[in-house]
Coordinates of C-alpha atoms in Angstrom, one line a residue:
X1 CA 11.0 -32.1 50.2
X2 CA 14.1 -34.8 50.2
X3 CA 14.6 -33.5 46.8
X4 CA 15.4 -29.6 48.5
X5 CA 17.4 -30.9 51.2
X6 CA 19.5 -33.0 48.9
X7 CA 20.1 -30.3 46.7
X8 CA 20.8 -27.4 49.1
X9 CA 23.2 -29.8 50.7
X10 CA 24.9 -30.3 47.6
X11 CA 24.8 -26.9 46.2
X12 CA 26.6 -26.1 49.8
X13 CA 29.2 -28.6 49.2
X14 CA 29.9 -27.3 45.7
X15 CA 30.3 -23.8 47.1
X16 CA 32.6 -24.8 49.5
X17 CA 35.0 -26.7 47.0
X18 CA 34.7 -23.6 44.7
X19 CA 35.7 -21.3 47.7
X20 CA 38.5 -23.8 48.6
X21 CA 40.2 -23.8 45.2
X22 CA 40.0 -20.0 45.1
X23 CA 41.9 -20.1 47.8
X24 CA 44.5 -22.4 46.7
X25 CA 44.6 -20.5 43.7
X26 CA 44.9 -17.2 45.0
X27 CA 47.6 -18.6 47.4
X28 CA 49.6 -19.8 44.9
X29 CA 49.5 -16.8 42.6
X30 CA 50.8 -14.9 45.3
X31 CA 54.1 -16.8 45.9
X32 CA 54.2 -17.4 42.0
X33 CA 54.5 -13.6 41.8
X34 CA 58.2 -13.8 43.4
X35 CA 59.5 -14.5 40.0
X36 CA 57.7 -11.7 38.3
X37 CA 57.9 -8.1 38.2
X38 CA 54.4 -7.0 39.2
X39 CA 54.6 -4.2 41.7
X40 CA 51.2 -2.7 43.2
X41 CA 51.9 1.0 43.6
X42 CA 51.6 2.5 46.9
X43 CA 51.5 -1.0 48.3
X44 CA 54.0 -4.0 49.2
X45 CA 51.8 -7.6 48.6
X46 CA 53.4 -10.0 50.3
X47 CA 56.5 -10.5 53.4
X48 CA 56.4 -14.4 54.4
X49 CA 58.8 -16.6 56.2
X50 CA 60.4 -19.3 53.5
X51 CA 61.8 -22.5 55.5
X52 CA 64.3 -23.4 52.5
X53 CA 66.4 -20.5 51.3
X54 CA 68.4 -23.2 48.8
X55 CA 68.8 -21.0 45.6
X56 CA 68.0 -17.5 47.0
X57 CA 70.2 -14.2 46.5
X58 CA 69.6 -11.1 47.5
X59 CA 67.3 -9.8 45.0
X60 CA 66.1 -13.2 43.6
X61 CA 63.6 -15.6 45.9
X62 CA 63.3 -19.3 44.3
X63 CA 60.0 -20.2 46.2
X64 CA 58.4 -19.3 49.6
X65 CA 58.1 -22.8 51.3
X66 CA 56.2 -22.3 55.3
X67 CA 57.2 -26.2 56.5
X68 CA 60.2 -27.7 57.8
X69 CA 61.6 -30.4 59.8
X70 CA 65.0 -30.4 61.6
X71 CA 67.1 -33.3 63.8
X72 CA 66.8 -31.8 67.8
X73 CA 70.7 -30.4 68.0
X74 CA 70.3 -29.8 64.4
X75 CA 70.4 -26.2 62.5
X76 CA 69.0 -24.3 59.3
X77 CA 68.2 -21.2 58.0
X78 CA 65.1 -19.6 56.9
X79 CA 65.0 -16.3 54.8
X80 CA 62.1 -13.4 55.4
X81 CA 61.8 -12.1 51.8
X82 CA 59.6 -9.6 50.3
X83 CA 57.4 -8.9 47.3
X84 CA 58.0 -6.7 46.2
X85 CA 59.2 -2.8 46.9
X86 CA 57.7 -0.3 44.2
X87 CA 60.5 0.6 42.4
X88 CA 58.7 4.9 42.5
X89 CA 59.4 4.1 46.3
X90 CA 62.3 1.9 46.7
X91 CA 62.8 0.8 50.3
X92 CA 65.1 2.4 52.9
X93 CA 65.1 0.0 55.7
X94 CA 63.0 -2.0 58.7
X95 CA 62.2 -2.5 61.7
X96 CA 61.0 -6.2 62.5
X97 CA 60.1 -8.6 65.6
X98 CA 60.8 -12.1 64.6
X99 CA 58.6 -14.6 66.9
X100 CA 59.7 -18.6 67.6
X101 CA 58.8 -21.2 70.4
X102 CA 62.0 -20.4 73.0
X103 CA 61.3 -23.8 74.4
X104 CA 61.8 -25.4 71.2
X105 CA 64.2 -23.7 68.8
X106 CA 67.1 -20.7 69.8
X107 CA 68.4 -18.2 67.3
X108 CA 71.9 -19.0 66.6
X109 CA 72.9 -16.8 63.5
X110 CA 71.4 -13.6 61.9
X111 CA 72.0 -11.6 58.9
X112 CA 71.2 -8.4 57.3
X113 CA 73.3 -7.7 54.5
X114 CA 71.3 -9.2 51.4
X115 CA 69.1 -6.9 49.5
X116 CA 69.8 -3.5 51.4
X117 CA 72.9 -4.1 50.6
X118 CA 71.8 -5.3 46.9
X119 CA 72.5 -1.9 45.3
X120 CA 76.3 0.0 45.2
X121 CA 76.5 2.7 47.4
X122 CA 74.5 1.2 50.3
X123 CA 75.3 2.7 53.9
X124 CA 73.8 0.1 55.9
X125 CA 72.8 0.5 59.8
X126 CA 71.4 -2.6 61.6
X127 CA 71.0 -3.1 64.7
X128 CA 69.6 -6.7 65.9
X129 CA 69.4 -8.5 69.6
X130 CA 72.2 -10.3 70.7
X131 CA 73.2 -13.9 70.0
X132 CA 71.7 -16.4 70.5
X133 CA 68.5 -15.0 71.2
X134 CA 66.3 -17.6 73.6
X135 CA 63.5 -15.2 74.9
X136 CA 61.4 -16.3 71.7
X137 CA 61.6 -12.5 70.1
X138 CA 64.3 -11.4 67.9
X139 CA 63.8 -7.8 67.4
X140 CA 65.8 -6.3 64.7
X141 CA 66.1 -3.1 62.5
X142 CA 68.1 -2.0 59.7
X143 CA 68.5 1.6 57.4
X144 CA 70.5 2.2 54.3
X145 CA 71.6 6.4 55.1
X146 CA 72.1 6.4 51.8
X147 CA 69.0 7.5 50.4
X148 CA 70.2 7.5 46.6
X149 CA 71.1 3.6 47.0
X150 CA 67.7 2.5 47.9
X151 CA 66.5 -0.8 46.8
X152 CA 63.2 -2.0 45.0
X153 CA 62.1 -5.5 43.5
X154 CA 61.5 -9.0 45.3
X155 CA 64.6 -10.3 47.6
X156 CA 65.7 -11.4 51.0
X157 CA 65.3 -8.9 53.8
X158 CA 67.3 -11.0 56.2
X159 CA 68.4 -14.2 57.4
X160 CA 68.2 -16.3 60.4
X161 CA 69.8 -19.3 61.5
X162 CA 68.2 -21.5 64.1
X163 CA 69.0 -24.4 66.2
X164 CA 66.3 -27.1 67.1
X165 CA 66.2 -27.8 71.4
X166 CA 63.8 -30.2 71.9
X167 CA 61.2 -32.1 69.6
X168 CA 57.9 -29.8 68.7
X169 CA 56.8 -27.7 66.3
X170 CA 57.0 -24.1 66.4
X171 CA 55.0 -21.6 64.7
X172 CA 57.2 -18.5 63.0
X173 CA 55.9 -15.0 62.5
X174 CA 56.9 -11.2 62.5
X175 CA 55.4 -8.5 63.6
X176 CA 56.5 -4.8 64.9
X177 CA 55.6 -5.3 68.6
X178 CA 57.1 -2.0 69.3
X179 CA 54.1 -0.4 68.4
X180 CA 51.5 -3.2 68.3
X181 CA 51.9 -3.2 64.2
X182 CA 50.7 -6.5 63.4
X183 CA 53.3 -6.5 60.0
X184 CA 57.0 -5.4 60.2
X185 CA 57.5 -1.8 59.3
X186 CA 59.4 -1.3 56.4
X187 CA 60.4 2.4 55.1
X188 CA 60.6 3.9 51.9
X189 CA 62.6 7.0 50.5
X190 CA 60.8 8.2 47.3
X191 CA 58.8 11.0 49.2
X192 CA 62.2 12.5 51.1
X193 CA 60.7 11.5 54.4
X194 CA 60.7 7.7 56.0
X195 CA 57.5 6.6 55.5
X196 CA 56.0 3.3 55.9
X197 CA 54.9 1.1 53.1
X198 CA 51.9 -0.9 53.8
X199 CA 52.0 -4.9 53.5
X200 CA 49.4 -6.0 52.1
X201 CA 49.8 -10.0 53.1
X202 CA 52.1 -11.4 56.2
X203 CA 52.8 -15.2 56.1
X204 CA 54.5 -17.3 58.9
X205 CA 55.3 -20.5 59.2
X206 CA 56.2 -23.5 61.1
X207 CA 58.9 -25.9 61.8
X208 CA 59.5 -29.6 63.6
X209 CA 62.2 -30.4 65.8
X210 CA 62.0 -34.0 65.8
X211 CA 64.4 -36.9 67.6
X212 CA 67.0 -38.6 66.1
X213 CA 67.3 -42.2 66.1
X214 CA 68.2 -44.0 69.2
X215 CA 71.4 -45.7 69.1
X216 CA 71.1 -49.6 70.0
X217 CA 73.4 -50.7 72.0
X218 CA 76.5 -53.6 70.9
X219 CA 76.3 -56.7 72.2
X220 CA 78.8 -57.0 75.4
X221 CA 81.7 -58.4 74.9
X222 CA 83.1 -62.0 77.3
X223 CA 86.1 -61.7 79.0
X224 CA 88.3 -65.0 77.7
X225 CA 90.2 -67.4 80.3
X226 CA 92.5 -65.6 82.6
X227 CA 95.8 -66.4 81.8
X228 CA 97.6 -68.8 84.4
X229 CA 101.0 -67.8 85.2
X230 CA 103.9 -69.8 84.1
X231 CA 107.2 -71.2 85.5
X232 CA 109.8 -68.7 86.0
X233 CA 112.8 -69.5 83.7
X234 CA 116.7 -68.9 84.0
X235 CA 117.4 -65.2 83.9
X236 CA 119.4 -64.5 80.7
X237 CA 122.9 -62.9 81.5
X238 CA 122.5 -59.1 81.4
X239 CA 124.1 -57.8 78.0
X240 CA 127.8 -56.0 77.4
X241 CA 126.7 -52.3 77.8
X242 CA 127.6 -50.4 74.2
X243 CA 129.4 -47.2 74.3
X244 CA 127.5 -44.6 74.9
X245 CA 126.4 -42.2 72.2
X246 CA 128.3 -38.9 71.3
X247 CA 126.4 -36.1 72.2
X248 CA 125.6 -33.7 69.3
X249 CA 128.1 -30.3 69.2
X250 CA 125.7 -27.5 69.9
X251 CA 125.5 -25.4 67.0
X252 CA 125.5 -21.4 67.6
X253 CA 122.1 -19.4 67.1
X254 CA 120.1 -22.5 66.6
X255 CA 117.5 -21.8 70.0
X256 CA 114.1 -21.8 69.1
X257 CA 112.4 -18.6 68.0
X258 CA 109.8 -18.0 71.1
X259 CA 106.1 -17.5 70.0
X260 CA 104.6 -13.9 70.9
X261 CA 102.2 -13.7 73.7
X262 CA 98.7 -12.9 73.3
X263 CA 97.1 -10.3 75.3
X264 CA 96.3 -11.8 79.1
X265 CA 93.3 -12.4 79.8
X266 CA 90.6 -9.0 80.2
X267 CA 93.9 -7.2 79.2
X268 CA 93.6 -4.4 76.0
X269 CA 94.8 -4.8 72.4
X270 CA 95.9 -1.6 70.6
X271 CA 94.8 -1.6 66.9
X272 CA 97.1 0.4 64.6
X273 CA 96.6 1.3 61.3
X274 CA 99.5 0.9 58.7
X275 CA 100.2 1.4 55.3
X276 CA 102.5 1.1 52.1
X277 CA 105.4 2.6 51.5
X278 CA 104.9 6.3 49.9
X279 CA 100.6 6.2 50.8
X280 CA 99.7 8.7 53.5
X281 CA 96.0 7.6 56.0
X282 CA 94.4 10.2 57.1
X283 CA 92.3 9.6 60.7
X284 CA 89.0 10.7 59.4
X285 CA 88.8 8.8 56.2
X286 CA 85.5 7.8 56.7
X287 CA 83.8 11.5 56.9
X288 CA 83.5 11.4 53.0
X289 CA 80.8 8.8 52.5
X290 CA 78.9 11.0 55.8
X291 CA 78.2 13.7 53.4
X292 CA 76.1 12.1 51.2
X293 CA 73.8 10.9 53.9
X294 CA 70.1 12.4 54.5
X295 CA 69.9 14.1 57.7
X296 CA 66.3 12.7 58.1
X297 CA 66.9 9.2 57.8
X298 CA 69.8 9.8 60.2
X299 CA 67.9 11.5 62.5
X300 CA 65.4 8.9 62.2
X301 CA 67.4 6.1 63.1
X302 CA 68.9 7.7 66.5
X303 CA 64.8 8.6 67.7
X304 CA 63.8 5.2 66.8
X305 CA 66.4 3.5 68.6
X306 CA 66.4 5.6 71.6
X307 CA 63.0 5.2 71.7
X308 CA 63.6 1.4 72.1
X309 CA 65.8 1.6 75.0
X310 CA 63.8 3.8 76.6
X311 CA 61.3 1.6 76.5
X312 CA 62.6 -1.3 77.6

């Protein structure tokens, strides 16, 4: 009978180292996979939160770390990358609720031109909550209009700098909150509509605001003897005055050039457009790049957004 016991108990322990290594192992192969091409059609496997962001570019993700520790008053930046867009889908944009501790940690710096911007031709429009965020969610979105510029592969989706406010540790995440989508939504263009591309994994992370050191403080300094006041001597006889000196001849046109005034205040600044000699500007230079855009991601973009403020 002890014989059973002991070996049930060990076969248990066994299965649970097994099922731990599987784990570790399945972990890693996942974040190995950012420096592989390995797509899974239909299907994006993994968006995560990586703390250190040294080394990445748009398109190109070092290593996912999900720890870091920062000096309270201190700042960093973490990257939300993706692995990776099927390249028969290609990605045309997001929408994205990044989640922090508002008591510990404040969002002080955001970005969104990295890999929708990653192939020529992009027509990036973002939209993001104003800075710095402190309500703890940092809702953003973002579409390329130009459908023909999409982007596939691994890369960073976007960028956020944060500030540390207190010591803790704050758990990161994303989500869609919008409509209760416990991933981000991200949109692809392959089938001529926006569609969402599912994710198969979505990995947080955390960070630690911790104290600086304290400063001692110097050891306080003695005042020395107070000095007694002597004898009064002889006053010396008052020097010869000297001639005085020649004043300078003013020389014509040499007044200071005044600098220009800024704008007061709340007033208005009038922007005008110039340029060289013999080139002509025409006012609505920017209708060419327009034409190339798909009506149904623009379209898209305006619902979706005034969705969102309708909402809130």
């Amino acid at each position: 009978m002890f014989r059973l016991v002991c070996k049930s108990h060990r076969a248990s322990i066994v299965a649970a180292v097994l099922g731990a290594v599987a784990f570790l192992i399945a972990s890693h192969a996942a974040y190995a996979a950012f420096n592989i091409s390995d797509p899974i059609p239909g299907m994006i496997r993994l968006i995560a939160i990586d703390t250190d962001p040294t080394g990445n570019t748009a398109t190109h993700v070092v290593a996912v770390e999900t720890t870091h520790s920062a000096p309270v008053g201190g700042t960093f930046d973490v990257d939300v990358v993706v692995d990776e867009i099927d390249p028969a889908q290609r990605m045309l944009g997001w929408d994205m609720d990044f989640h922090y501790n508002s008591a510990l940690l404040r969002v002080v710096g955001y970005r969104a031109d990295l890999m929708l911007d990653a192939a020529g031709g992009s027509i990036r429009s973002d939209f993001a909550d104003s800075l710095p965020d402190t309500d703890g969610d940092f809702f953003s979105d973002a579409i390329d209009l130009n459908v023909n510029a999409a982007e596939s592969g691994e890369g960073v989706l976007s960028r956020f700098t944060l500030e540390c406010l207190q010591p803790g540790t704050s758990s990161l995440s994303l989500d869609y909150t919008l409509a209760a989508d416990p991933h981000p939504r991200i949109y692809e263009a392959a089938s001529g509509n926006v569609d969402i591309i599912p994710i198969v994994n979505n990995d947080g992370a955390s960070v630690s605001c911790i104290s600086g050191p304290s400063v001692t403080p110097g050891p306080s300094v003695t005042p020395g003897p107070s000095v007694t006041p002597g004898t009064s001597g002889t006053p010396s006889p008052s020097g010869t005055p000297g001639p005085s000196a020649t004043p300078s001849p003013t020389v014509a046109g040499s007044s200071a050039t005044p600098h220009p005034v800024g704008p007061p205040i709340g007033g208005s600044v009038a922007l005008a457009v110039t340029s060289a000699p013999g080139d002509s500007v025409s006012p609505v230079w920017y209708i060419a790049p327009c034409l190339a855009l798909s009506f149904a991601a623009a379209a898209f973009v305006v619902r979706r957004r005034l969705t969102r403020r309708r909402i809130e």
